[in-house]
Amino acid sequence: MITLTIVFVVLSLLYYYSITSFKYWKTKGIKHDKPVPLFGNCLWYFMAKKSLTDIVNKTYWKYYNEKAVGLFRGGRPELIIKDLETIKHVFVTDFVTFNSRGLNYHEDISEPMMKNVFFAKGDLWRLLRQRMTPAFTTSKLKGMFPLIMDRAEKLQARALAVAATGQVVDVYRLMARYAIDFIATCGFGLDINALEQEDSPVDKLGEIFFKSSIRDTLLRFINYFIPSIGKRFKVFNNVEVEMVTLTKQILEQRNYEPSGRNDFVDLLLECKKKGLIVVESIEHKKPDGSPEIATLELDDVILASQIFIFFAAGFETSSSTTSYTLHLLAYYPEVQRKVQEDIDRVLSKYGNKLCYDAVKEMTYLEWAFKESMRIHPAGGVSMRVCAQKTHIPNINTTIDKGVRVLIPVYAIHHDPKYFDNPEEFRPERFSPEEFSKIPKFCYLPFGEGPRACIGERLALIQALAGLAAILSRFTVEPAPESTRHPAYDPLSEITLMVKGQLPLLLKKRSDTVT
């Protein structure tokens, strides 16, 4: 009886809290759907039946003429921003106020695997970003490219073996193996040969990092409805010990000195050797209004966190974006022919050898890849958290500290206001002539502003190398079981993972460059 009473009291308090917060957007004159007690507008999100992208996309089109729309995730008010000028305000103009990605349920807690350039906020983010940015220069990427090329050649060999059987290929799984081989080699200095293993560890990685498990669903409930308890649970508890242990082993093997491999660990060790990081704080000010000084020393845990995010972010985004590109090319054979002609033309100049300069010259392949990321962006929603009460001028409203702002990337990418016939796969959109006419801040596969993806250029060169390796030797075609419009997995929390497989046929080309 006492237990039932406690449960009743807790549910009553949660119900009261949720419905009182539901007045938030109405008092500010922001339109929104009528929320459901406890769940707000996200009942199916909490039930793990729909992704946040699904919910935001539906809201975007329902309130098409609004510059911003309110949303309640549980009892928490969130703001969907549709107006491009306001998106610029959040990403660039008032970046300091919106510097946090909001991927941590609790802004005052940062678990070890979130102390990286992707998850961190405020001064920690600025310190890491300043030190890490030089690690992704053109010269560093050129130095890393031989490692990429080696993996691309192994991808090509694997594709040849599969194509020889005439069997249908799950290109998502194939490109995921390429991604994990690349990350292990370029990130850890390890050769795991995922491309050559039938029972590859790649099969579980996507689920571990990007799909909501039963634990994740329960944790989502707890964090939104009982945050004081949710703070006790770590999001990445299942990988923390392993990542720190593995990182220490690799660092000790190299005696904390760059090995000359030019991989990501070497780049981190170079960052560490530079010593204490010092920046002006964006979180704290002195009494005279000038910024305080923030400092950071890179220890093993912070280095492990950088390797973790290099691994986690690089794996799924690379797997999805490259496999979606192959899938689109299979259904647009005339585009595929143009891509192959572009690849053949460039390779003939370089002795049929894939190298950094050759990949950079494959302009039509790059346009096709960018168009694929427009249709299937790696992340369907980009998020920021308001760090202090602030006025957003273009929508003439004030929001409070802690309110999350959602940028509907997928919906904007598919809006005919910005892209004519948006469902058509047309790489020419990204020619200099056409792309210059597209409004700023409507193409956001890597974000914009100071928090744009730091690894954008590395991701691009790695993806193009893999695609060039495949398309220089094969033509991709739909398989009997292929679906023209693949569905996204509603359990994918951050990225737009495909639901199931992406089956295609690989046909060896007879007109390949020799």
XYZ file of C-alpha atoms in Angstrom:
514
model
C 0.000 0.000 0.000
C 2.859 2.379 0.867
C 4.548 1.560 -2.446
C 1.389 2.312 -4.417
C 1.016 5.589 -2.541
C 4.595 6.597 -3.365
C 4.101 5.719 -7.051
C 0.846 7.703 -7.118
C 2.502 10.740 -5.513
C 5.485 10.618 -7.899
C 3.249 10.318 -10.969
C 1.038 13.123 -9.720
C 4.039 15.406 -9.226
C 5.366 14.546 -12.677
C 1.957 15.197 -14.204
C 1.691 18.554 -12.436
C 5.215 19.560 -13.457
C 4.597 18.657 -17.091
C 1.279 20.467 -17.510
C 2.481 23.643 -15.770
C 5.451 23.886 -18.160
C 3.079 23.460 -21.118
C 2.148 27.134 -20.858
C 5.675 28.190 -21.823
C 5.285 28.727 -25.571
C 1.739 30.045 -25.372
C 2.854 32.933 -23.156
C 5.497 33.801 -25.767
C 3.151 33.665 -28.727
C 4.918 30.677 -30.305
C 2.639 28.159 -32.016
C 2.851 24.480 -31.108
C 0.851 21.262 -31.056
C -1.207 20.481 -27.992
C 1.061 18.462 -25.668
C 0.158 15.203 -23.958
C 0.614 15.097 -20.159
C 4.029 13.723 -19.150
C 5.219 13.174 -22.730
C 4.598 16.561 -24.325
C 4.705 16.253 -28.128
C 7.074 13.289 -28.029
C 5.031 10.296 -26.898
C 6.318 8.046 -29.708
C 9.880 9.291 -29.168
C 9.790 8.106 -25.551
C 8.220 4.840 -26.711
C 11.169 4.416 -29.156
C 8.716 4.248 -32.077
C 9.768 7.490 -33.765
C 13.027 9.391 -33.869
C 13.371 13.045 -32.947
C 13.944 13.748 -36.659
C 10.526 12.224 -37.457
C 8.794 14.448 -34.914
C 10.634 17.640 -35.885
C 10.103 16.990 -39.603
C 6.360 16.528 -39.151
C 6.147 19.749 -37.105
C 8.184 21.653 -39.716
C 5.688 20.964 -42.496
C 2.605 21.423 -40.335
C 3.699 24.964 -39.412
C 5.418 25.708 -42.696
C 4.877 29.485 -42.676
C 6.139 30.002 -39.119
C 9.704 31.147 -38.442
C 9.830 29.087 -35.244
C 7.630 26.439 -33.619
C 7.434 25.247 -30.032
C 7.883 21.642 -28.968
C 7.667 19.860 -25.627
C 9.927 16.871 -25.072
C 8.424 15.567 -21.869
C 7.845 18.705 -19.838
C 10.835 20.542 -21.325
C 10.146 23.339 -23.823
C 12.240 23.248 -26.990
C 12.236 25.586 -29.988
C 12.344 24.452 -33.614
C 13.953 27.230 -35.655
C 13.036 27.287 -39.346
C 14.122 30.772 -40.375
C 17.602 30.812 -41.966
C 18.550 34.185 -40.521
C 17.707 32.912 -37.050
C 19.727 29.744 -37.678
C 22.670 32.018 -38.506
C 22.013 33.901 -35.249
C 22.239 30.651 -33.260
C 25.205 29.125 -35.101
C 27.290 32.264 -35.610
C 26.067 35.670 -34.390
C 25.261 34.650 -30.813
C 27.372 31.529 -30.802
C 28.606 32.045 -27.220
C 25.051 31.832 -25.887
C 24.395 28.708 -27.970
C 27.792 27.002 -27.776
C 26.508 23.732 -26.253
C 25.215 20.965 -28.532
C 22.876 19.809 -25.769
C 23.701 16.139 -26.245
C 24.368 15.719 -22.526
C 21.136 15.344 -20.555
C 22.694 17.240 -17.647
C 24.591 20.393 -18.599
C 26.381 20.544 -15.231
C 27.896 17.068 -15.549
C 30.457 15.870 -18.099
C 31.319 12.179 -17.943
C 34.793 11.143 -19.179
C 33.760 10.023 -22.680
C 31.999 13.360 -23.224
C 35.140 15.413 -22.610
C 35.852 15.709 -26.303
C 35.547 18.290 -29.036
C 32.107 16.966 -30.084
C 30.279 16.753 -26.744
C 32.083 19.413 -24.687
C 30.684 22.890 -24.134
C 31.943 26.256 -22.976
C 35.582 26.617 -22.028
C 36.392 22.913 -22.312
C 35.172 22.917 -25.914
C 37.122 26.074 -26.738
C 40.331 24.701 -25.224
C 40.046 21.434 -27.118
C 39.025 23.064 -30.386
C 41.950 25.483 -30.316
C 44.493 22.708 -29.805
C 42.847 20.177 -32.151
C 42.157 22.406 -35.174
C 45.779 22.324 -36.471
C 45.546 18.518 -36.491
C 43.164 18.687 -39.469
C 45.127 20.923 -41.841
C 45.692 19.992 -45.494
C 49.271 18.903 -44.787
C 48.092 16.607 -41.958
C 45.427 15.066 -44.195
C 47.973 14.481 -46.963
C 50.219 12.763 -44.436
C 47.354 10.495 -43.363
C 46.186 9.689 -46.911
C 48.497 6.665 -47.490
C 46.643 4.985 -44.611
C 43.312 5.869 -46.229
C 44.505 4.623 -49.628
C 45.578 1.289 -48.150
C 42.095 0.761 -46.690
C 40.447 1.845 -49.970
C 42.483 -0.767 -51.858
C 41.377 -3.430 -49.379
C 37.772 -2.274 -49.861
C 38.195 -2.713 -53.609
C 39.625 -6.211 -53.123
C 36.737 -7.165 -50.852
C 34.231 -5.865 -53.403
C 35.937 -7.909 -56.141
C 35.624 -11.056 -54.052
C 31.945 -10.418 -53.324
C 31.106 -9.441 -56.908
C 32.696 -12.655 -58.212
C 30.030 -14.664 -56.375
C 27.200 -12.739 -58.033
C 25.518 -12.397 -54.666
C 23.578 -9.385 -53.448
C 25.728 -7.054 -51.346
C 24.570 -5.100 -48.313
C 26.500 -1.935 -49.161
C 25.833 -0.460 -45.728
C 27.667 -3.369 -44.105
C 30.424 -3.225 -46.745
C 31.050 0.475 -46.250
C 30.781 0.050 -42.467
C 33.632 -2.443 -42.653
C 35.639 0.073 -44.672
C 34.873 2.760 -42.085
C 35.929 0.649 -39.118
C 39.129 -0.465 -40.885
C 39.922 3.177 -41.652
C 39.220 4.312 -38.088
C 41.211 1.487 -36.497
C 44.187 2.187 -38.753
C 44.080 5.983 -38.836
C 42.780 6.407 -35.309
C 44.409 3.685 -33.225
C 47.241 2.444 -35.428
C 45.625 -1.011 -35.391
C 45.069 -3.404 -38.304
C 41.887 -5.343 -37.500
C 41.084 -6.432 -41.088
C 37.344 -5.921 -40.665
C 36.975 -6.055 -44.466
C 38.367 -9.581 -44.577
C 36.406 -11.053 -41.681
C 33.081 -12.760 -42.183
C 32.208 -12.338 -38.497
C 33.361 -8.742 -38.164
C 33.076 -6.636 -34.988
C 31.492 -3.992 -37.198
C 28.141 -5.747 -36.953
C 27.660 -4.635 -33.344
C 29.257 -1.201 -33.383
C 26.348 0.726 -34.850
C 23.963 -0.660 -32.256
C 26.366 0.061 -29.382
C 26.903 3.707 -30.288
C 23.875 4.895 -32.225
C 20.808 2.719 -31.587
C 18.720 3.018 -28.451
C 18.779 -0.126 -26.330
C 16.203 -0.918 -23.642
C 18.630 0.643 -21.143
C 18.855 3.799 -23.269
C 15.068 4.073 -23.500
C 14.709 3.708 -19.729
C 17.535 6.175 -19.166
C 15.793 8.651 -21.472
C 12.677 8.405 -19.280
C 14.652 8.838 -16.073
C 16.680 11.792 -17.336
C 13.627 13.692 -18.509
C 11.272 12.850 -15.678
C 13.550 12.211 -12.665
C 16.782 14.049 -13.554
C 18.164 13.894 -9.997
C 18.353 10.106 -10.370
C 19.398 10.215 -14.033
C 22.578 12.101 -13.118
C 23.893 8.936 -11.495
C 23.914 6.991 -14.778
C 26.553 7.402 -17.485
C 25.548 7.396 -21.142
C 28.759 5.693 -22.289
C 29.344 3.501 -19.272
C 29.683 0.421 -21.521
C 32.789 1.730 -23.318
C 34.511 4.040 -20.826
C 36.845 1.574 -19.112
C 37.738 -0.180 -22.383
C 38.519 3.087 -24.187
C 40.713 4.477 -21.410
C 42.566 1.156 -21.057
C 43.120 0.817 -24.818
C 44.314 4.415 -25.097
C 46.826 4.015 -22.277
C 48.172 0.834 -23.871
C 48.668 2.559 -27.238
C 50.252 5.648 -25.656
C 52.610 3.546 -23.540
C 53.606 1.448 -26.567
C 54.654 4.701 -28.251
C 56.291 6.055 -25.088
C 53.997 9.080 -25.388
C 55.913 10.136 -28.511
C 54.611 10.404 -32.113
C 55.487 7.186 -33.946
C 55.747 8.595 -37.457
C 52.595 6.761 -38.627
C 50.806 10.109 -39.068
C 47.644 8.618 -37.572
C 45.213 10.261 -35.173
C 47.118 9.089 -32.079
C 50.261 10.739 -33.428
C 48.307 13.964 -33.956
C 47.026 13.818 -30.375
C 50.519 13.202 -29.016
C 51.744 16.233 -30.948
C 48.917 18.229 -29.346
C 49.893 16.951 -25.897
C 53.583 17.818 -26.399
C 52.656 21.469 -26.914
C 51.848 21.634 -23.200
C 49.268 23.694 -21.343
C 46.372 25.076 -23.411
C 45.371 28.647 -22.586
C 42.348 30.555 -23.926
C 40.093 33.436 -22.945
C 37.029 32.084 -21.174
C 33.607 32.257 -22.817
C 31.933 31.246 -19.550
C 33.463 33.491 -16.893
C 34.278 37.199 -16.678
C 36.327 39.298 -14.268
C 34.662 42.114 -12.273
C 35.771 44.600 -14.959
C 33.935 42.571 -17.645
C 37.022 41.158 -19.340
C 37.185 37.382 -19.821
C 38.969 35.189 -17.326
C 41.685 32.789 -18.477
C 40.869 29.100 -18.920
C 43.546 26.388 -19.061
C 43.739 22.660 -19.740
C 46.386 19.943 -19.683
C 45.691 16.958 -21.946
C 45.727 13.826 -19.759
C 45.118 10.195 -20.739
C 41.363 10.350 -20.088
C 40.900 13.415 -22.288
C 43.006 11.827 -25.030
C 40.892 8.660 -24.732
C 37.761 10.755 -25.139
C 39.102 12.308 -28.366
C 39.895 8.848 -29.753
C 36.453 7.642 -28.701
C 34.639 10.386 -30.591
C 36.913 9.984 -33.629
C 35.821 6.358 -33.590
C 32.135 6.806 -32.769
C 31.359 9.811 -34.973
C 33.470 8.621 -37.876
C 32.027 5.117 -37.959
C 28.309 5.686 -38.446
C 28.454 8.919 -40.441
C 30.929 7.413 -42.911
C 29.021 4.131 -43.155
C 25.701 5.821 -43.821
C 26.776 8.638 -46.138
C 28.859 6.430 -48.452
C 26.297 3.613 -48.621
C 23.418 6.059 -49.258
C 25.497 7.545 -52.094
C 25.950 4.127 -53.705
C 22.243 3.430 -53.265
C 21.261 6.660 -55.003
C 23.716 6.056 -57.845
C 22.190 2.616 -58.391
C 18.795 4.237 -59.013
C 20.234 7.070 -61.138
C 22.403 5.220 -63.717
C 22.933 8.336 -65.843
C 24.419 10.120 -62.830
C 26.543 7.072 -62.039
C 27.976 7.122 -65.576
C 28.985 10.771 -65.126
C 30.631 9.960 -61.793
C 32.560 7.070 -63.347
C 33.663 9.228 -66.297
C 34.923 11.805 -63.797
C 36.839 9.155 -61.834
C 38.285 7.580 -65.006
C 39.396 10.949 -66.393
C 41.254 11.851 -63.195
C 42.813 8.421 -62.637
C 44.185 8.395 -66.199
C 46.185 11.523 -65.277
C 47.711 9.785 -62.236
C 48.682 6.438 -63.741
C 45.464 4.842 -62.517
C 46.662 5.327 -58.924
C 44.419 6.656 -56.202
C 46.195 9.486 -54.390
C 45.276 12.604 -52.422
C 45.540 14.984 -55.385
C 43.542 12.650 -57.618
C 40.660 12.424 -55.151
C 40.638 16.216 -54.774
C 40.211 16.546 -58.563
C 37.145 14.281 -58.724
C 34.720 17.189 -58.672
C 31.610 15.433 -59.994
C 32.076 12.598 -57.503
C 32.263 15.225 -54.761
C 29.087 16.918 -56.031
C 27.293 13.547 -56.012
C 28.443 12.828 -52.461
C 27.325 16.262 -51.252
C 23.956 15.818 -52.961
C 23.602 12.465 -51.226
C 24.271 14.188 -47.876
C 21.547 16.688 -48.720
C 19.015 13.917 -49.307
C 20.302 11.732 -46.465
C 22.117 13.996 -43.973
C 24.095 12.171 -41.299
C 22.105 14.012 -38.612
C 18.478 14.944 -39.184
C 18.372 17.508 -36.362
C 21.095 19.773 -34.994
C 20.689 20.960 -31.412
C 21.959 23.797 -29.237
C 21.241 24.796 -25.623
C 20.670 28.361 -24.481
C 23.350 29.213 -21.890
C 21.556 32.285 -20.497
C 18.276 34.101 -20.865
C 18.435 35.739 -24.270
C 16.365 37.558 -26.872
C 16.255 36.167 -30.407
C 15.581 39.210 -32.589
C 14.360 37.746 -35.874
C 11.513 35.851 -34.190
C 11.094 38.523 -31.501
C 11.016 36.199 -28.545
C 13.046 35.620 -25.388
C 13.979 32.141 -24.196
C 15.399 31.046 -20.859
C 18.594 29.331 -19.857
C 18.459 25.604 -20.561
C 15.948 25.753 -23.423
C 17.065 23.564 -26.317
C 16.977 24.943 -29.846
C 16.448 22.452 -32.673
C 17.629 23.055 -36.238
C 15.556 20.841 -38.615
C 18.376 19.866 -40.991
C 16.510 17.074 -42.794
C 13.404 19.180 -43.369
C 15.378 22.191 -44.656
C 17.351 19.949 -47.022
C 14.044 18.762 -48.495
C 12.312 22.142 -48.687
C 11.481 23.164 -52.298
C 11.866 26.781 -51.186
C 15.618 26.152 -51.155
C 16.073 23.161 -53.484
C 13.992 22.706 -56.631
C 12.470 19.245 -56.871
C 14.212 18.277 -53.606
C 13.613 14.515 -53.896
C 15.581 14.341 -57.150
C 19.213 13.275 -56.956
C 20.961 15.974 -58.995
C 24.668 16.565 -58.219
C 24.772 19.685 -60.414
C 23.215 21.572 -57.510
C 26.729 21.655 -56.067
C 28.474 23.083 -59.101
C 29.952 26.503 -58.255
C 27.396 28.237 -60.483
C 24.332 26.660 -58.886
C 25.567 26.379 -55.305
C 26.353 30.106 -55.200
C 22.628 30.761 -55.684
C 21.547 28.593 -52.738
C 20.809 30.654 -49.586
C 23.325 30.408 -46.779
C 22.478 28.103 -43.864
C 20.123 25.815 -45.792
C 22.755 23.126 -46.424
C 23.983 21.850 -43.074
C 25.440 18.316 -43.260
C 28.414 19.341 -41.105
C 26.802 22.236 -39.239
C 27.936 25.855 -39.482
C 29.845 28.402 -37.443
C 32.528 27.770 -34.791
C 30.968 24.399 -33.881
C 30.900 23.055 -37.427
C 32.367 19.554 -37.631
C 36.124 19.749 -37.082
C 36.655 16.550 -39.083
C 34.695 17.613 -42.161
C 37.647 17.536 -44.569
C 38.926 14.202 -43.262
C 35.437 12.692 -43.536
C 35.125 13.990 -47.094
C 38.471 12.678 -48.343
C 37.942 9.279 -46.705
C 34.441 8.914 -48.166
C 35.490 9.992 -51.675
C 38.455 7.606 -51.644
C 36.183 4.681 -50.747
C 33.591 5.607 -53.361
C 36.270 6.075 -56.032
C 37.717 2.647 -55.183
C 34.313 1.030 -55.730
C 33.068 2.998 -58.741
C 36.334 2.826 -60.675
C 35.890 -0.950 -60.904
C 32.163 -1.577 -60.475
C 28.735 -0.391 -61.484
C 26.107 -0.580 -58.741
C 22.575 -1.685 -59.596
C 19.384 -2.271 -57.584
C 18.915 -5.829 -56.399
C 15.509 -7.569 -56.584
C 15.024 -6.902 -52.865
C 16.190 -3.273 -53.005
C 13.861 -0.445 -51.975
C 14.114 2.868 -53.815
C 13.394 4.886 -50.675
C 15.047 3.188 -47.686
C 13.535 3.741 -44.248
C 15.446 5.197 -41.319
C 15.712 3.291 -38.071
C 13.534 5.010 -35.419
C 15.898 3.706 -32.741
C 18.838 5.705 -34.096
C 19.362 8.465 -31.567
C 21.673 10.944 -33.326
C 22.220 9.801 -36.902
C 19.868 8.696 -39.676
C 20.796 5.003 -39.706
C 19.181 2.837 -42.339
C 16.579 0.380 -41.078
C 17.721 -3.057 -42.105
C 20.003 -3.346 -45.111
C 20.894 -1.542 -48.339
C 21.092 -4.466 -50.792
C 22.659 -3.791 -54.211
C 24.389 -5.679 -56.999
C 28.034 -4.996 -57.877
C 28.787 -5.526 -61.575
C 32.427 -5.509 -62.615
C 33.041 -2.828 -65.224
C 34.434 -3.789 -68.623
C 35.358 -0.192 -69.503
C 37.529 0.530 -66.480
C 40.757 2.502 -66.833
C 43.858 0.287 -67.025
